[in-house]
PDB file of C-alpha atoms and ligand atoms in Angstrom:
ATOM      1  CA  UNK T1331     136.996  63.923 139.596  1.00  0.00           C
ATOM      2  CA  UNK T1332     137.344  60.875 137.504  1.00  0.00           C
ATOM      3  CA  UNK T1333     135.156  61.281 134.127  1.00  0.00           C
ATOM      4  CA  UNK T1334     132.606  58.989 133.449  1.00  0.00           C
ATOM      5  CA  UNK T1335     133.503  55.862 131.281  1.00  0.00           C
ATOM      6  CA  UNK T1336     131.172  53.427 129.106  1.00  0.00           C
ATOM      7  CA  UNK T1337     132.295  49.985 127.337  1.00  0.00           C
ATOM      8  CA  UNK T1338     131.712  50.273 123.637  1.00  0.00           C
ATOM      9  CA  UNK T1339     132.463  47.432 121.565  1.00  0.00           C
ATOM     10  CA  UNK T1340     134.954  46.013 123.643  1.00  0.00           C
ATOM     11  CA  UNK T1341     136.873  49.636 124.555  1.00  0.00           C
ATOM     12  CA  UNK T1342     136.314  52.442 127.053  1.00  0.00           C
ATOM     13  CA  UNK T1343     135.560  55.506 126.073  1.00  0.00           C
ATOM     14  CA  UNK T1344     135.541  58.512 128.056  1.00  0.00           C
ATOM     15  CA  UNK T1345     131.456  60.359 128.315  1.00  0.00           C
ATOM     16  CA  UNK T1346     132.191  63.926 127.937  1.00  0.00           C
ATOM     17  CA  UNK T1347     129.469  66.000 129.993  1.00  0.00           C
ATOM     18  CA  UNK T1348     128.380  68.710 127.555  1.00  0.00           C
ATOM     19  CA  UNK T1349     128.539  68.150 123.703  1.00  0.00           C
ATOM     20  CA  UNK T1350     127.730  70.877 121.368  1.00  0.00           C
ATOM     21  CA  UNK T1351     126.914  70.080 117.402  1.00  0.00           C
ATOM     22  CA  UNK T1352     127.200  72.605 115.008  1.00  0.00           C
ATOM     23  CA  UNK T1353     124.037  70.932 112.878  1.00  0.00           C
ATOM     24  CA  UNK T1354     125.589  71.726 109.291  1.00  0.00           C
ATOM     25  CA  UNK T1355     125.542  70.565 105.407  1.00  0.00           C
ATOM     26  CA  UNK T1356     121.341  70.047 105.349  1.00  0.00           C
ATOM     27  CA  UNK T1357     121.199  72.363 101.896  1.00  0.00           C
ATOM     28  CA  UNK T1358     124.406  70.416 100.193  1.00  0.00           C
ATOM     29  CA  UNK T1359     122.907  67.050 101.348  1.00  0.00           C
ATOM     30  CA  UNK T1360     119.736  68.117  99.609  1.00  0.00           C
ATOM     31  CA  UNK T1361     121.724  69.317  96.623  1.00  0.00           C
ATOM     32  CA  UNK T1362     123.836  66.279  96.671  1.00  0.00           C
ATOM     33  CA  UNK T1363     119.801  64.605  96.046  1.00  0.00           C
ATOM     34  CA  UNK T1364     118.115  66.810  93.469  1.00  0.00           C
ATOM     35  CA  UNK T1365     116.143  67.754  96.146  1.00  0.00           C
ATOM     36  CA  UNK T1366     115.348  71.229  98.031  1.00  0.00           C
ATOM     37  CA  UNK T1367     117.132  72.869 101.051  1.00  0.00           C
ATOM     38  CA  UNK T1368     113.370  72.597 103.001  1.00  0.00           C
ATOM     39  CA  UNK T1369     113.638  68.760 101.941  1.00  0.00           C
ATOM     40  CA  UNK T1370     117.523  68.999 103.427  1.00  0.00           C
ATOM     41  CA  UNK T1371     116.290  70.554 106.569  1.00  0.00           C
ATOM     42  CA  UNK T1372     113.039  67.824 107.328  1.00  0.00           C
ATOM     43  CA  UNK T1373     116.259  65.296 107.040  1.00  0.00           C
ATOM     44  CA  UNK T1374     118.599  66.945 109.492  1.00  0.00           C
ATOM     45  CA  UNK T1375     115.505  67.042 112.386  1.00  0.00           C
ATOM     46  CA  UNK T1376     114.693  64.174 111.853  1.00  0.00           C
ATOM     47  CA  UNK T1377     117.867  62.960 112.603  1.00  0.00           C
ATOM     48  CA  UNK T1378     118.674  65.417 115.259  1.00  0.00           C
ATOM     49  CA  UNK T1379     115.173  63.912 117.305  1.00  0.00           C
ATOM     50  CA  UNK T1380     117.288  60.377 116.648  1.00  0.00           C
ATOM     51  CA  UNK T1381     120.647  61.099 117.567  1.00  0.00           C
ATOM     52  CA  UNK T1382     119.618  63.524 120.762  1.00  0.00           C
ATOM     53  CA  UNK T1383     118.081  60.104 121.822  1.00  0.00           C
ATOM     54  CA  UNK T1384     120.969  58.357 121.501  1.00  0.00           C
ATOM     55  CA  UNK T1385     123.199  60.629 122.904  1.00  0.00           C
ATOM     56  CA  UNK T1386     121.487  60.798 126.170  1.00  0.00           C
ATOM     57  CA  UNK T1387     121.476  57.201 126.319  1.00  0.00           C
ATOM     58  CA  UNK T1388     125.278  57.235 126.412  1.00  0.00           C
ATOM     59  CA  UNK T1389     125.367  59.538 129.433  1.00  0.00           C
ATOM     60  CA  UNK T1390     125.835  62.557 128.149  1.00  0.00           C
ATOM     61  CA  UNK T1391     124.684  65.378 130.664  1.00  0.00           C
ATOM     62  CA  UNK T1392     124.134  68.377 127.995  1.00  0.00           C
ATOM     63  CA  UNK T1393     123.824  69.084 124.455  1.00  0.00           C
ATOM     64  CA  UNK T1394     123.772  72.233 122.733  1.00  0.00           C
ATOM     65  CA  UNK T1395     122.526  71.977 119.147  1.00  0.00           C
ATOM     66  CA  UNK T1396     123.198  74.529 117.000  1.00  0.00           C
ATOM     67  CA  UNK T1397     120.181  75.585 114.810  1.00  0.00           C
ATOM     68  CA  UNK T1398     119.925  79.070 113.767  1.00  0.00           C
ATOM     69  CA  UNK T1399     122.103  81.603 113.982  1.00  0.00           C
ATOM     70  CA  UNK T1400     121.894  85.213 113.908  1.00  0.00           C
ATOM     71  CA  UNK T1401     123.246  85.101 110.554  1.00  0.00           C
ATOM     72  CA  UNK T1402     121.026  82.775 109.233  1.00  0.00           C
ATOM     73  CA  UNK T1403     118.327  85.525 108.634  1.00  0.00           C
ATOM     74  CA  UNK T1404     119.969  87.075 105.950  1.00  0.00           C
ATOM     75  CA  UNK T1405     118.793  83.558 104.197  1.00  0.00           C
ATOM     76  CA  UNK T1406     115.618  83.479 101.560  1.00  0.00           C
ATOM     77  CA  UNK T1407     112.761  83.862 103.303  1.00  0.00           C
ATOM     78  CA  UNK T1408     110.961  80.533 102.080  1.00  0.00           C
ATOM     79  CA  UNK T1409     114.004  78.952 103.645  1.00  0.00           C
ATOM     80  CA  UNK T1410     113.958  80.718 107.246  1.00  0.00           C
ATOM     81  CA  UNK T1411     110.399  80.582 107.097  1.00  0.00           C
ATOM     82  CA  UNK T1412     110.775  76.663 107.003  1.00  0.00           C
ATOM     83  CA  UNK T1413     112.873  76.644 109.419  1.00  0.00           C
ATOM     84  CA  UNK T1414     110.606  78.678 112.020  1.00  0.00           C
ATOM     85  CA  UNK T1415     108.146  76.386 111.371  1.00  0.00           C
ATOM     86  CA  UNK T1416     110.206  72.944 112.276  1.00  0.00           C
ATOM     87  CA  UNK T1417     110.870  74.665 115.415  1.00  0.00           C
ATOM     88  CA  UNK T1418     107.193  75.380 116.479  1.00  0.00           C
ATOM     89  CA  UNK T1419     106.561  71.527 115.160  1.00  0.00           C
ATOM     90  CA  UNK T1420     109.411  70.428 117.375  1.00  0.00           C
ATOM     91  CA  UNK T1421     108.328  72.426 120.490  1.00  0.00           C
ATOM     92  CA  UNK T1422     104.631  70.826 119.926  1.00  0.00           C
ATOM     93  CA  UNK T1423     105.236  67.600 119.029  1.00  0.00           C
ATOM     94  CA  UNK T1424     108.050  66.745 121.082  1.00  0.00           C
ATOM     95  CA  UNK T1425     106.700  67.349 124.385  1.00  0.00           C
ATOM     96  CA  UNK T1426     105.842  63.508 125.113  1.00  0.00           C
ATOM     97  CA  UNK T1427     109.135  62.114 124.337  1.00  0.00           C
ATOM     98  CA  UNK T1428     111.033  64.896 125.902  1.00  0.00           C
ATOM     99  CA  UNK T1429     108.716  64.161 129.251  1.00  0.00           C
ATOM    100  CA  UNK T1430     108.864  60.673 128.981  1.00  0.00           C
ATOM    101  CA  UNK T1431     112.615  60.810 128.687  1.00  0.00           C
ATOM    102  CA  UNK T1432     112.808  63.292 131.786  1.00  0.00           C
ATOM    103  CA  UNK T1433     114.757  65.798 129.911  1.00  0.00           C
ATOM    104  CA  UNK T1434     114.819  69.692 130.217  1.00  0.00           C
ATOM    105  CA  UNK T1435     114.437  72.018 126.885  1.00  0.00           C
ATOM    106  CA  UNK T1436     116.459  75.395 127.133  1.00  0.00           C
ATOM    107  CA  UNK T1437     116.967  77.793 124.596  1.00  0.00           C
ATOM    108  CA  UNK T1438     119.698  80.426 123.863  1.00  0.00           C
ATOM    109  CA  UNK T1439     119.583  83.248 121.548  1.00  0.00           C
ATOM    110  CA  UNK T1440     117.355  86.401 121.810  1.00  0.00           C
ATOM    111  CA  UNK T1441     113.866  87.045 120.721  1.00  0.00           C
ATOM    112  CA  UNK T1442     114.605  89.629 117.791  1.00  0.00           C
ATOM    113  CA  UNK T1443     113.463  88.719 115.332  1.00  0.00           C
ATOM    114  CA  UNK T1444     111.944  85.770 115.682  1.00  0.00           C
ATOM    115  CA  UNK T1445     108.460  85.627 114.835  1.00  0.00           C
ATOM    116  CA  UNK T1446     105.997  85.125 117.824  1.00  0.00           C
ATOM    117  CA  UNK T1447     104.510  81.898 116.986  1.00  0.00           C
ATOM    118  CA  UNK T1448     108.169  80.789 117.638  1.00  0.00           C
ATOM    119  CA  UNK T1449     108.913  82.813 120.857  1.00  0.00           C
ATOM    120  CA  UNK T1450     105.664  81.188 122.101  1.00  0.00           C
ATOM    121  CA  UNK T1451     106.310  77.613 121.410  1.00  0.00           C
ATOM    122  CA  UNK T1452     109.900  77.757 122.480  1.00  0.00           C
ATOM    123  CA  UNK T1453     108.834  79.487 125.979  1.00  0.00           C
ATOM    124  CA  UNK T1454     106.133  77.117 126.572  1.00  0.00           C
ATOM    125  CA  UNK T1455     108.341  73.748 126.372  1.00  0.00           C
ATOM    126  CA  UNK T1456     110.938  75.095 128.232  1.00  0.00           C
ATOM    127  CA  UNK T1457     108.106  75.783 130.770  1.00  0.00           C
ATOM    128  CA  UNK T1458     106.637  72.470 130.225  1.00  0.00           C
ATOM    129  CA  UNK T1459     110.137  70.787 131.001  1.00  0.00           C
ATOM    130  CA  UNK T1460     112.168  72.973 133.197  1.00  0.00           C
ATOM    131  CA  UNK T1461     111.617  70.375 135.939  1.00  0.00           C
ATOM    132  CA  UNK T1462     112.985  67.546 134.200  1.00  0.00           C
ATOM    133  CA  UNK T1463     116.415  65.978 135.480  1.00  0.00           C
ATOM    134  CA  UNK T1464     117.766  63.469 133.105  1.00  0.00           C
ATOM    135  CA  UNK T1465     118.996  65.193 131.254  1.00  0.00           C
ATOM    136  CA  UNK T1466     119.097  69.228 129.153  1.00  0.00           C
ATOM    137  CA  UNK T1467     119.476  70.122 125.658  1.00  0.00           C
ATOM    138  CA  UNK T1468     119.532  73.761 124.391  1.00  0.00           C
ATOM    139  CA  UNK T1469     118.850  75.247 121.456  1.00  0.00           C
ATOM    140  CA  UNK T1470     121.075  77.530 119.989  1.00  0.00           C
ATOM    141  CA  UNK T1471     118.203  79.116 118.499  1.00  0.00           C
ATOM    142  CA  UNK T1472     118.576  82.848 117.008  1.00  0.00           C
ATOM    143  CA  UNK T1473     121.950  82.554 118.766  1.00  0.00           C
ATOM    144  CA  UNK T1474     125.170  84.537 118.194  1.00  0.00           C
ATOM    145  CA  UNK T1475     128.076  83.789 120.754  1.00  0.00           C
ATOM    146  CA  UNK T1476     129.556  87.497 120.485  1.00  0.00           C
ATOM    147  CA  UNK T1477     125.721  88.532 120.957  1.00  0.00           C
ATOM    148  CA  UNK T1478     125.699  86.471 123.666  1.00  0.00           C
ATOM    149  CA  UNK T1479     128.682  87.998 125.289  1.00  0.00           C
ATOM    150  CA  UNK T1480     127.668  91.798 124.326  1.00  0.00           C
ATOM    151  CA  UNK T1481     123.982  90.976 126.131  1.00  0.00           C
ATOM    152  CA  UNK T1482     125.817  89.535 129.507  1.00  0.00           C
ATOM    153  CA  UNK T1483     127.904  92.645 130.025  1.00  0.00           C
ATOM    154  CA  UNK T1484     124.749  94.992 129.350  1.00  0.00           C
ATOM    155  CA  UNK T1485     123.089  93.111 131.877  1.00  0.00           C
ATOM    156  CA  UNK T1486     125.913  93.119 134.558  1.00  0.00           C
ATOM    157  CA  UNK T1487     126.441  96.674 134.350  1.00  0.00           C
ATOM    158  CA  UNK T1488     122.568  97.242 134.972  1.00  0.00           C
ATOM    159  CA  UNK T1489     122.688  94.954 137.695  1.00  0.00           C
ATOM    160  CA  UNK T1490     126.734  95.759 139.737  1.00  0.00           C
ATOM    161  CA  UNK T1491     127.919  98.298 141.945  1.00  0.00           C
ATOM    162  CA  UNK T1492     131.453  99.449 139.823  1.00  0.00           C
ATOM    163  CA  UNK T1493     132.930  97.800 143.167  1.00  0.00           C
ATOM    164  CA  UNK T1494     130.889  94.523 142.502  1.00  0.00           C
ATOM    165  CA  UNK T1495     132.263  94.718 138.854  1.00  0.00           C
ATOM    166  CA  UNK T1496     135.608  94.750 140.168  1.00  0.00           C
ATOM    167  CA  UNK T1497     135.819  92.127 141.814  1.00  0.00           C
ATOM    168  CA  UNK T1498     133.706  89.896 139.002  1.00  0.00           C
ATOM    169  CA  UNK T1499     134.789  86.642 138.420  1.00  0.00           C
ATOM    170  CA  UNK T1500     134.811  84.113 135.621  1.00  0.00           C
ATOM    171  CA  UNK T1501     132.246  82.063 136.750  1.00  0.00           C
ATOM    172  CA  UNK T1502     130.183  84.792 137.909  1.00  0.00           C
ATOM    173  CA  UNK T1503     130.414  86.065 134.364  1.00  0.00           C
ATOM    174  CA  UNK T1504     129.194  83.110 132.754  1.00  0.00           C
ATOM    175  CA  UNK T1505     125.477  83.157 135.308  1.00  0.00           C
ATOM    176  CA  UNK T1506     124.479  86.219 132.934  1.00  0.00           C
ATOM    177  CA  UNK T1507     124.835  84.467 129.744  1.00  0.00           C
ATOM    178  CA  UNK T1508     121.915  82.961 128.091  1.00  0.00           C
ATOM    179  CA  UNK T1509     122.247  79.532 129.980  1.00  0.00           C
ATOM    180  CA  UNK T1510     124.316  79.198 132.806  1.00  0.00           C
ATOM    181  CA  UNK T1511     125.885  76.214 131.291  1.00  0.00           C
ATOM    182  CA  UNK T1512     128.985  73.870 132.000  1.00  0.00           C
ATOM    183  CA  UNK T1513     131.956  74.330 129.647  1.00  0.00           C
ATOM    184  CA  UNK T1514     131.488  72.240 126.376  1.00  0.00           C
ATOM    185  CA  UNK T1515     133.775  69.266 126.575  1.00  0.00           C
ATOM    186  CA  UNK T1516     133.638  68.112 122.858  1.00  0.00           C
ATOM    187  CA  UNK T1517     132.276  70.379 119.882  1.00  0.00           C
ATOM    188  CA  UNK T1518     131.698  68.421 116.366  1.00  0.00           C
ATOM    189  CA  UNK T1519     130.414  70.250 112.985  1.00  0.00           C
ATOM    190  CA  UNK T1520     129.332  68.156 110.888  1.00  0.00           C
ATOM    191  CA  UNK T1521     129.799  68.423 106.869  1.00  0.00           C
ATOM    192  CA  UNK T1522     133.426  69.154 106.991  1.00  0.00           C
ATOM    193  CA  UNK T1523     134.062  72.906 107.662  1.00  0.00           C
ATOM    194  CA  UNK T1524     136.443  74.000 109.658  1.00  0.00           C
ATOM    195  CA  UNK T1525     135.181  77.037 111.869  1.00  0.00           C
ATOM    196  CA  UNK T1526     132.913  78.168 114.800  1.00  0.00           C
ATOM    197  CA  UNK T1527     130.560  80.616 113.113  1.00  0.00           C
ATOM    198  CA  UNK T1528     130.254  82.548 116.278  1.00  0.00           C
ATOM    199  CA  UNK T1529     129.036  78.875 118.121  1.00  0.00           C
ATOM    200  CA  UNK T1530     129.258  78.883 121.776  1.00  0.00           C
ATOM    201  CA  UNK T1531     132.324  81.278 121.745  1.00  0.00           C
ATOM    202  CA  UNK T1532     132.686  81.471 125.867  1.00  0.00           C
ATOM    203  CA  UNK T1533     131.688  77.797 126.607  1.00  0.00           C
ATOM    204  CA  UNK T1534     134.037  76.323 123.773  1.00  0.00           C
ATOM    205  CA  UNK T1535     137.027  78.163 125.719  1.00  0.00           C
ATOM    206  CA  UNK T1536     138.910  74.296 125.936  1.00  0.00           C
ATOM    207  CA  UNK T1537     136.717  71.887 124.076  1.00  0.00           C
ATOM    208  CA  UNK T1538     137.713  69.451 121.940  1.00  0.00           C
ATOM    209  CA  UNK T1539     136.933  70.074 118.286  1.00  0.00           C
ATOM    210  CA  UNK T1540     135.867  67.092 115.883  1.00  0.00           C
ATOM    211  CA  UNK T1541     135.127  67.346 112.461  1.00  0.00           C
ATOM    212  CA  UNK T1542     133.317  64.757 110.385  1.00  0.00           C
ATOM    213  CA  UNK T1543     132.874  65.375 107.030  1.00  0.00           C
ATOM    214  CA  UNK T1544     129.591  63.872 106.981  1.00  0.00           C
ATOM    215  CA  UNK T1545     126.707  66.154 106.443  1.00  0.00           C
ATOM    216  CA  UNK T1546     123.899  66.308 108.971  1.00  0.00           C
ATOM    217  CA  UNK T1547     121.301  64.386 108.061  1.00  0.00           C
ATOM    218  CA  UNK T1548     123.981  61.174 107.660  1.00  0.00           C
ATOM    219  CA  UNK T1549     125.408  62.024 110.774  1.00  0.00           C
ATOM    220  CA  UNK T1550     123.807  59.090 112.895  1.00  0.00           C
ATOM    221  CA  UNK T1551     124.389  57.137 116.487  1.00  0.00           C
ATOM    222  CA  UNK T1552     127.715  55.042 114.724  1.00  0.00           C
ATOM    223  CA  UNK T1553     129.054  58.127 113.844  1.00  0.00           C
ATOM    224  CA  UNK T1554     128.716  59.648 117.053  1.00  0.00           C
ATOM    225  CA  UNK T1555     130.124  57.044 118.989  1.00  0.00           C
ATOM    226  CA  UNK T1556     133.347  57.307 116.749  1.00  0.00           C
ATOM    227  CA  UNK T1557     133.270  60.754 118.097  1.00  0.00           C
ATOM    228  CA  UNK T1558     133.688  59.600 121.191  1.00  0.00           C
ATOM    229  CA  UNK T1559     136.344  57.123 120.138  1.00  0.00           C
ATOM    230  CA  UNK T1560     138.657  60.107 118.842  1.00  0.00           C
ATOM    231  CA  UNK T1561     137.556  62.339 122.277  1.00  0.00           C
ATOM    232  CA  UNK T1562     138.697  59.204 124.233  1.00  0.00           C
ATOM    233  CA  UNK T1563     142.311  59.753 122.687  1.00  0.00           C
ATOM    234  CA  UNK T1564     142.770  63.432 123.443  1.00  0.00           C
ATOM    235  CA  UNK T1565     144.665  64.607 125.753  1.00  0.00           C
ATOM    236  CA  UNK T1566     143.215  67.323 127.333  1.00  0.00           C
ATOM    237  CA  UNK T1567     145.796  69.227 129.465  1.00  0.00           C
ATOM    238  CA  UNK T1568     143.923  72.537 130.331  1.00  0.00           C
ATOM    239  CA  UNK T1569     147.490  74.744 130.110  1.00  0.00           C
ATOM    240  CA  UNK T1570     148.768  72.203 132.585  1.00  0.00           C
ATOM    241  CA  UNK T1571     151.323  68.974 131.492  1.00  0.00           C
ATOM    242  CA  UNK T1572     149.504  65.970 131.492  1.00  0.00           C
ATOM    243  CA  UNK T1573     145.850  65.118 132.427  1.00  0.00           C
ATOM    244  CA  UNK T1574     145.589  61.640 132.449  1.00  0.00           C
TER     245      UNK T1574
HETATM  246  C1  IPE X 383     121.888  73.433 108.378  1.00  0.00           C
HETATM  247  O1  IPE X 383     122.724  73.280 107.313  1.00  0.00           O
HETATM  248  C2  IPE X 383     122.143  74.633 109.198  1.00  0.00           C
HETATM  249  C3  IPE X 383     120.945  75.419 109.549  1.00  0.00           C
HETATM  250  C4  IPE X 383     120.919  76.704 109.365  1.00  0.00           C
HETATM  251  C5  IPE X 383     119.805  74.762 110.130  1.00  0.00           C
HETATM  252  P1  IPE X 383     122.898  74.372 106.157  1.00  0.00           P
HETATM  253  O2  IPE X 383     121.554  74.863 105.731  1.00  0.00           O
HETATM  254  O3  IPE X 383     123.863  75.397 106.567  1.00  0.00           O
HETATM  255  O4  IPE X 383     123.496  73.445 105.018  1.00  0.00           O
HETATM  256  P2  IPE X 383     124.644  73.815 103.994  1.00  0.00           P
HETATM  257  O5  IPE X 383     125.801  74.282 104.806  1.00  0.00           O
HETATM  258  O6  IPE X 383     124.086  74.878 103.102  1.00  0.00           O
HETATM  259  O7  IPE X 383     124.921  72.527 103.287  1.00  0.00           O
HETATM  260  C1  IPE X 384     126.227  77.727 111.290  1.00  0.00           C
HETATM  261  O1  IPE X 384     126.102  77.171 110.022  1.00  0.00           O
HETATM  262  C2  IPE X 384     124.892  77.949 111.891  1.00  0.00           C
HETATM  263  C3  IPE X 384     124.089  76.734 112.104  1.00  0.00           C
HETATM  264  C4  IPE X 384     124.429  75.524 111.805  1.00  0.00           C
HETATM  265  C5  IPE X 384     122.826  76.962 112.732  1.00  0.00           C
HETATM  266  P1  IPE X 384     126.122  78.058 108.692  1.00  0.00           P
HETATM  267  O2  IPE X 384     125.992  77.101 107.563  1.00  0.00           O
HETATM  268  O3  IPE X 384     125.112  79.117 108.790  1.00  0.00           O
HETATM  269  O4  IPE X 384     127.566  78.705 108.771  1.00  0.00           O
HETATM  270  P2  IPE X 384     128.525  79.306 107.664  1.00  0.00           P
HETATM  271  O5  IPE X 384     127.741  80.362 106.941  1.00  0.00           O
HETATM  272  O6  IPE X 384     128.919  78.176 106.758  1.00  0.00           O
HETATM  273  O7  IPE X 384     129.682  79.838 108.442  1.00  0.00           O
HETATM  274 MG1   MG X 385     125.880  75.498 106.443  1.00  0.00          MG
END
């Protein structure tokens, strides 16, 4: 199948069909400021409503944000209490645009421990949305990729036969993860580090990685669109010789 191509300024560029962000470098764009790591994190989702926007204008299929990991907890508690509360005022106040804009909200991550206020406003847009076909982005929210992994097997050996397990396949595999997503196509971190920090550890299995060293909240539609510039110029050859 021939990926899907737009004209930007004057070039094609290929339109990957999942993109996951890494949303990093809020607290050190803050810092950079004088201002606080809450004031860092307002910045970065506001942005994030922006750029999801324009992403899905482009074409894109899927994007995974992530915005909390497992190991965020061990975080002040001011700090992950802000954060728990963007994500309630993002599931509330974001219904309109993400119905007008016919796009489905999924999460991934587990409930523990996650406060209820948040398990209840993340279930009830997803429930609000799950028919919408534009689009899907998921939250990586409470999300840890080995955790992810650890959960699927629990559940397949709950659910198999040994014989069933046998004869398990990859794709099987991947329906008992948190989202039965497509593989990611092109990952990007923002705020120049250089690792994975347990992101998406099955579904990154042959994405491309791009790393700007902008921090989040600068991170905006130009920027993006030079991401897909440099995915454009990979060559992405799967363990084969040449793709393209
Ligand atoms: C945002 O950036 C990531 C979230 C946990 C939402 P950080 O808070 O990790 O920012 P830095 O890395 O400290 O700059
Ligand atoms: C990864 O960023 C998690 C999210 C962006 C949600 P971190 O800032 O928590 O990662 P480390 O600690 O630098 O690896
Ligand atoms: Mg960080």
């Amino acid at each position: 199948m021939n990926p899907k191509t737009l004209e930007l300024n004057g070039q094609i560029v290929k339109i990957p069909r999942h993109v996951a962000i890494i949303v990093d470098g809020n607290g050190r764009w803050a810092k950079e400021r004088g201002l606080t790591r809450m004031q860092g994190h307002d910045a970065g989702f506001k942005n994030l409503k922006a750029l999801a926007n324009h992403i899905f204008d482009r074409g894109i299929e899927y994007i995974s944000f992530y915005v909390f990991s497992t190991e965020n907890f061990k975080r002040s508690k001011e700090e992950v209490g802000h954060l728990m509360d963007i994500f309630v005022l993002l599931c509330r106040h974001e219904l309109k645009t993400f119905m007008k804009n016919n796009i489905r909200v999924i999460f991934s991550g587990g409930d523990e421990p996650l406060p209820q206020k948040v398990i209840e406003a993340r279930d009830w847009i997803a429930e609000q949305t799950k028919n919408n076909t534009a689009g899907t982005i998921n939250f990586c929210l409470n999300y840890g990729g080995r955790a992810e992994i650890v959960n699927a097997v629990k559940k397949i050996a709950r659910d198999k036969t040994p014989e069933e397990i046998e004869e398990l396949t990859e794709q099987e595999f991947s329906k008992y993860l948190y989202q039965d997503l497509p593989d990611v196509d092109l990952m990007i971190r923002t705020s120049g580090e250089l690792r994975l920090s347990n992101f998406l550890l099955w579904q990154n299995s042959y994405a491309e990685f791009y790393f700007p060293k902008t921090k989040f909240p600068d991170f905006h539609e130009d920027d993006f669109d030079q991401a897909l510039v440099e995915y454009t110029s990979r060559d992405r050859r799967f363990g084969g010789i040449k793709n393209n």
